[in-house]
Coordinates of C-alpha atoms in Angstrom, one line a residue:
M1 CA 97.1 117.3 127.0
Y2 CA 99.4 115.6 124.5
H3 CA 99.7 116.9 121.0
F4 CA 101.7 114.2 119.2
N5 CA 104.0 115.0 116.4
I6 CA 102.5 113.3 113.4
R7 CA 105.8 113.0 111.7
A8 CA 107.3 111.1 114.7
L9 CA 104.3 108.8 114.6
E10 CA 104.8 108.3 110.9
Y11 CA 108.5 107.3 111.5
L12 CA 107.3 104.9 114.3
N13 CA 104.9 103.3 111.8
S14 CA 107.7 102.9 109.3
I15 CA 109.9 101.2 111.8
S16 CA 107.1 98.8 112.6
R17 CA 106.4 98.1 108.9
Y18 CA 110.0 97.6 107.8
G19 CA 111.5 96.1 111.0
S20 CA 114.5 98.4 111.4
L21 CA 115.5 102.0 111.7
R22 CA 117.9 102.0 108.7
K23 CA 115.4 100.3 106.4
A24 CA 112.6 102.7 107.4
A25 CA 115.0 105.6 106.8
R26 CA 115.9 104.3 103.4
M27 CA 112.3 103.6 102.3
M28 CA 111.3 107.1 103.5
N29 CA 114.4 108.8 102.0
V30 CA 115.2 110.3 105.4
D31 CA 118.5 110.5 107.4
P32 CA 118.4 107.8 110.1
A33 CA 119.6 110.4 112.6
T34 CA 116.5 112.5 111.9
I35 CA 114.2 109.6 112.7
S36 CA 116.2 108.7 115.8
R37 CA 116.1 112.4 117.0
M38 CA 112.3 112.7 116.4
L39 CA 111.5 109.5 118.3
S40 CA 113.7 110.6 121.2
Q41 CA 111.7 113.8 121.4
L42 CA 108.5 111.8 121.4
E43 CA 109.9 109.6 124.2
E44 CA 110.8 112.7 126.2
Q45 CA 107.3 114.0 125.7
I46 CA 105.5 110.9 127.0
E47 CA 108.4 109.9 129.4
V48 CA 108.4 106.3 128.2
S49 CA 110.3 104.3 125.5
V50 CA 108.5 103.7 122.3
W51 CA 111.0 101.4 120.5
E52 CA 114.1 99.5 121.0
R53 CA 117.1 98.4 118.9
L54 CA 117.7 94.7 118.4
Q55 CA 120.7 92.9 117.1
N56 CA 119.0 92.4 113.7
G57 CA 116.5 95.2 113.6
A58 CA 114.1 97.0 115.9
K59 CA 110.7 96.5 117.6
L60 CA 108.1 98.7 119.2
T61 CA 107.5 98.7 123.0
E62 CA 104.0 98.3 124.4
A63 CA 103.8 102.1 124.5
G64 CA 105.0 102.3 120.9
V65 CA 102.2 99.8 119.8
E66 CA 99.6 102.0 121.6
L67 CA 100.9 105.1 119.8
L68 CA 100.9 103.2 116.5
N69 CA 97.3 102.1 116.9
F70 CA 96.4 105.7 117.7
Y71 CA 98.2 106.9 114.5
R72 CA 96.6 104.4 112.3
S73 CA 93.1 105.1 113.7
T74 CA 93.7 108.8 113.3
L75 CA 94.6 108.3 109.6
A76 CA 91.6 106.1 109.0
N77 CA 89.2 108.6 110.7
E78 CA 90.7 111.5 108.8
A79 CA 90.1 109.6 105.6
A80 CA 86.5 109.0 106.5
V81 CA 86.0 112.7 107.4
Y82 CA 87.8 113.8 104.3
S83 CA 85.6 111.7 102.1
R84 CA 82.5 113.2 103.5
L85 CA 83.8 116.8 103.2
H86 CA 84.6 116.4 99.5
D87 CA 81.4 115.6 97.8
M88 CA 81.6 111.9 98.6
K89 CA 77.8 111.5 98.6
A90 CA 78.2 111.5 94.8
L91 CA 80.9 108.9 95.1
K92 CA 82.9 110.6 92.4
Y93 CA 86.3 109.3 93.5
G94 CA 88.2 107.4 96.2
K95 CA 89.7 104.0 96.9
V96 CA 88.5 100.9 98.6
R97 CA 90.9 98.3 100.0
V98 CA 89.5 94.8 100.6
A99 CA 91.0 91.4 101.5
V100 CA 89.1 88.3 100.3
G101 CA 89.6 84.6 100.5
E102 CA 90.6 83.1 97.1
G103 CA 87.5 81.0 97.0
F104 CA 85.4 84.2 96.8
I105 CA 87.4 85.7 93.9
A106 CA 85.5 84.2 91.0
D107 CA 82.2 85.1 92.6
L108 CA 83.2 88.7 93.2
I109 CA 85.1 89.5 90.0
S110 CA 82.4 88.2 87.7
K111 CA 79.2 90.2 87.9
P112 CA 79.3 92.2 91.2
M113 CA 82.7 93.8 90.6
Q114 CA 82.1 94.6 87.0
S115 CA 78.7 96.1 87.8
F116 CA 80.2 98.2 90.6
M117 CA 83.0 99.5 88.4
A118 CA 80.6 100.4 85.7
Q119 CA 78.4 102.3 88.2
Y120 CA 81.3 104.0 90.0
P121 CA 84.0 104.3 87.4
S122 CA 86.2 106.7 89.4
I123 CA 86.5 104.6 92.6
Q124 CA 89.6 102.5 92.6
L125 CA 89.3 99.0 94.0
S126 CA 92.3 97.2 95.7
I127 CA 91.5 93.5 96.1
E128 CA 94.0 91.3 98.0
T129 CA 93.7 87.6 98.4
A130 CA 94.3 86.4 101.9
G131 CA 93.5 83.5 104.1
A132 CA 91.3 84.1 107.1
A133 CA 94.2 84.6 109.5
D134 CA 96.1 87.0 107.1
A135 CA 92.9 88.9 106.4
I136 CA 92.3 89.5 110.1
Q137 CA 95.9 90.7 110.5
L138 CA 95.5 93.1 107.7
L139 CA 92.4 94.5 109.4
E140 CA 94.3 94.8 112.7
D141 CA 97.1 96.7 110.9
Q142 CA 94.5 98.9 109.2
Q143 CA 95.8 98.1 105.8
I144 CA 92.3 97.3 104.4
D145 CA 88.8 98.7 104.9
F146 CA 87.1 95.3 105.3
A147 CA 87.5 91.6 104.7
V148 CA 85.5 88.8 103.3
T149 CA 86.6 85.7 105.1
Y150 CA 85.6 82.0 105.3
A151 CA 85.5 80.2 108.7
S152 CA 87.5 83.0 110.4
A153 CA 88.1 82.6 114.1
P154 CA 86.2 84.9 116.5
H155 CA 88.0 88.1 117.3
P156 CA 87.1 90.8 119.9
K157 CA 88.2 93.7 117.8
L158 CA 86.2 92.9 114.7
R159 CA 82.6 93.7 113.7
T160 CA 80.6 91.2 111.7
H161 CA 78.5 93.0 109.1
I162 CA 76.9 89.8 107.7
E163 CA 77.5 86.1 107.9
R164 CA 76.2 83.3 105.7
N165 CA 76.2 79.5 106.3
H166 CA 78.4 77.7 103.9
P167 CA 79.3 74.3 105.3
L168 CA 82.3 72.3 104.1
D169 CA 81.5 69.4 101.7
I170 CA 83.4 66.5 100.3
I171 CA 84.1 67.4 96.6
V172 CA 84.8 64.6 94.1
P173 CA 85.1 64.1 90.4
A174 CA 81.9 63.2 88.5
G175 CA 81.3 59.4 88.8
H176 CA 83.8 58.9 91.6
E177 CA 83.3 55.7 93.5
L178 CA 82.4 57.6 96.7
T179 CA 79.2 58.8 95.0
R180 CA 77.9 55.2 95.1
K181 CA 78.4 55.2 98.9
G182 CA 75.7 57.9 99.0
S183 CA 77.0 59.7 102.1
I184 CA 80.1 60.1 104.2
E185 CA 79.7 58.8 107.7
S186 CA 83.2 59.8 109.0
I187 CA 86.2 61.7 107.7
K188 CA 87.9 58.3 107.9
D189 CA 85.9 57.4 104.8
I190 CA 88.1 59.6 102.7
E191 CA 91.5 59.0 104.2
N192 CA 92.4 56.2 101.7
F193 CA 91.6 58.2 98.5
P194 CA 94.0 60.7 96.8
L195 CA 93.3 63.9 98.5
A196 CA 94.1 67.6 98.1
L197 CA 93.8 70.0 101.0
I198 CA 94.3 73.7 101.5
D199 CA 96.8 74.8 104.1
S200 CA 95.9 75.6 107.6
S201 CA 96.4 79.4 107.2
T202 CA 93.0 79.5 105.6
G203 CA 89.6 79.0 107.3
M204 CA 89.0 75.9 105.4
G205 CA 92.3 74.4 106.4
R206 CA 91.8 75.3 110.0
L207 CA 88.4 73.5 110.1
V208 CA 89.8 70.3 108.5
K209 CA 92.6 70.2 111.1
I210 CA 90.1 70.5 113.9
E211 CA 87.9 67.7 112.4
E212 CA 91.0 65.5 112.1
Q213 CA 91.8 66.0 115.7
L214 CA 88.2 65.3 116.9
S215 CA 88.0 62.2 114.7
H216 CA 91.5 61.0 115.6
V217 CA 92.5 60.9 112.0
N218 CA 95.7 62.1 110.4
L219 CA 94.9 62.7 106.7
D220 CA 97.8 62.3 104.3
P221 CA 97.1 64.6 101.3
K222 CA 98.8 64.2 97.9
L223 CA 98.6 67.9 97.5
I224 CA 98.8 70.8 100.0
T225 CA 98.2 74.2 98.5
N226 CA 97.1 77.7 99.4
S227 CA 95.2 77.9 96.1
V228 CA 91.5 77.1 95.8
T229 CA 92.0 77.1 92.0
A230 CA 94.6 74.3 92.4
L231 CA 92.1 72.3 94.6
T232 CA 89.4 72.7 91.9
S233 CA 91.8 71.7 89.1
F234 CA 92.9 68.7 91.1
V235 CA 89.3 67.4 91.3
T236 CA 88.2 68.3 87.8
A237 CA 91.3 66.5 86.4
G238 CA 90.2 63.4 88.1
L239 CA 93.3 63.2 90.3
G240 CA 91.4 62.9 93.6
I241 CA 89.0 64.6 96.0
T242 CA 89.1 67.6 98.3
V243 CA 87.1 69.5 101.0
M244 CA 85.6 72.9 100.3
P245 CA 82.2 74.7 100.4
R246 CA 80.0 73.7 97.5
M247 CA 79.5 77.4 96.5
T248 CA 83.2 77.6 95.6
V249 CA 82.7 75.1 92.8
I250 CA 79.0 75.6 92.1
D251 CA 79.5 76.2 88.3
E252 CA 81.5 73.0 88.0
I253 CA 78.8 71.1 89.9
Y254 CA 76.1 72.4 87.6
S255 CA 78.2 71.6 84.6
G256 CA 78.5 68.0 85.8
V257 CA 82.3 67.7 86.2
I258 CA 82.2 67.7 90.0
E259 CA 79.9 66.1 92.5
V260 CA 79.4 67.0 96.1
L261 CA 78.9 64.6 99.0
P262 CA 77.5 65.9 102.2
Y263 CA 79.5 65.3 105.4
H264 CA 78.5 67.8 108.0
P265 CA 79.9 67.2 111.4
R266 CA 79.4 70.2 113.6
V267 CA 82.8 71.7 112.8
F268 CA 81.9 71.7 109.0
E269 CA 78.3 72.5 109.5
E270 CA 78.9 75.8 111.3
A271 CA 81.4 77.2 108.7
K272 CA 80.4 80.7 107.6
A273 CA 81.3 83.4 105.1
R274 CA 81.7 86.7 106.9
V275 CA 82.2 90.3 106.1
L276 CA 84.4 91.9 108.8
S277 CA 85.8 95.3 109.7
L278 CA 87.4 96.9 112.8
K279 CA 84.9 97.8 115.5
D280 CA 86.5 101.2 116.3
R281 CA 87.1 102.2 112.7
E282 CA 84.5 104.1 110.7
L283 CA 84.2 103.0 107.1
T284 CA 84.4 105.5 104.3
L285 CA 81.3 106.0 102.2
Q286 CA 83.0 104.3 99.3
A287 CA 83.9 101.2 101.4
Q288 CA 80.4 101.1 102.9
T289 CA 78.9 101.3 99.4
F290 CA 81.1 98.6 97.9
M291 CA 80.4 96.3 100.9
E292 CA 76.7 96.7 100.5
F293 CA 77.0 96.1 96.8
L294 CA 78.9 92.9 97.4
I295 CA 76.4 91.6 100.0
K296 CA 73.5 92.2 97.6
N297 CA 75.1 90.9 94.5
S298 CA 77.6 88.1 95.3
R299 CA 76.3 84.6 95.6
F300 CA 78.4 83.8 98.7
L301 CA 77.1 86.8 100.6
N302 CA 73.5 87.2 99.5
S303 CA 72.3 83.8 100.6
D304 CA 73.3 80.7 102.5
A305 CA 74.6 77.6 100.7
P306 CA 72.1 76.3 98.1
D307 CA 69.3 74.7 100.0
V308 CA 68.6 71.9 97.5
S309 CA 69.3 68.2 97.6
V310 CA 72.7 66.9 96.6
D311 CA 71.1 64.8 93.9
A312 CA 69.6 68.0 92.4
L313 CA 72.9 69.7 92.5
N314 CA 74.7 66.8 90.8
K315 CA 72.0 66.8 88.1
G316 CA 72.4 70.5 87.5
V317 CA 68.9 71.4 88.7
D318 CA 68.7 75.0 89.8

């Protein structure tokens, strides 16, 4: 039975993270020879190579990746056990790490996060903004506890805790000429208007690209950004239109500065907000509590997109 040297696995993790032996040694304040010797001992133990030097760095072998996943899972499981062994039922302390799409930030930071921090003042929250693809990578690398994503692609290693329907809509400034059209029949209807789009690293951007391909349209946006805030400002300033779920700009819709036009091809209609975590990783009590709190209290997660008419939305009717 193998009993892996945790220090060797820690060094392996550091090489994976920093991309080279020397940088890993520098970041850990360890002699490179010490790391090299420890990894050699590990390779002798399992009789297979775990890493290899490259001209400009280093990379893990298939066996090294397997050991790295074991190491990270071990740390995560230890954290979960540790939390239960130290009076975690009272939620007196701890840390929760979450990745969320930028479009969720305003919804989370307003009431839900403030209420959680007031109820659990000693729990530290680490919130990182990330597009759907980046959030999934952070989950795979076990850098976060869970992720709140929009239109993320299916992934066999992830568990979906909840999903809500939030279709993509055409978002325009109040009084825009497209509002007189009443509805959008095709994505071609918007191609001649000044347009802002989010980049394809996000779930929203991925769906727009798919719809372009299906409709044989090549949109030429005036602005490409990774910021939902920039998209919203582009529209509220009257510079043009964009594509995003209505819940992202619900306050601007109710205040009358933005209007929403439905255009729901299948690609847009099936877009969902999801809460995801790794299937084989147990959440700490703090992470589970924060997740349940968000699901209950955030507008994106406690219901589907507003099931009211677009006219009602544009008139600010709740």
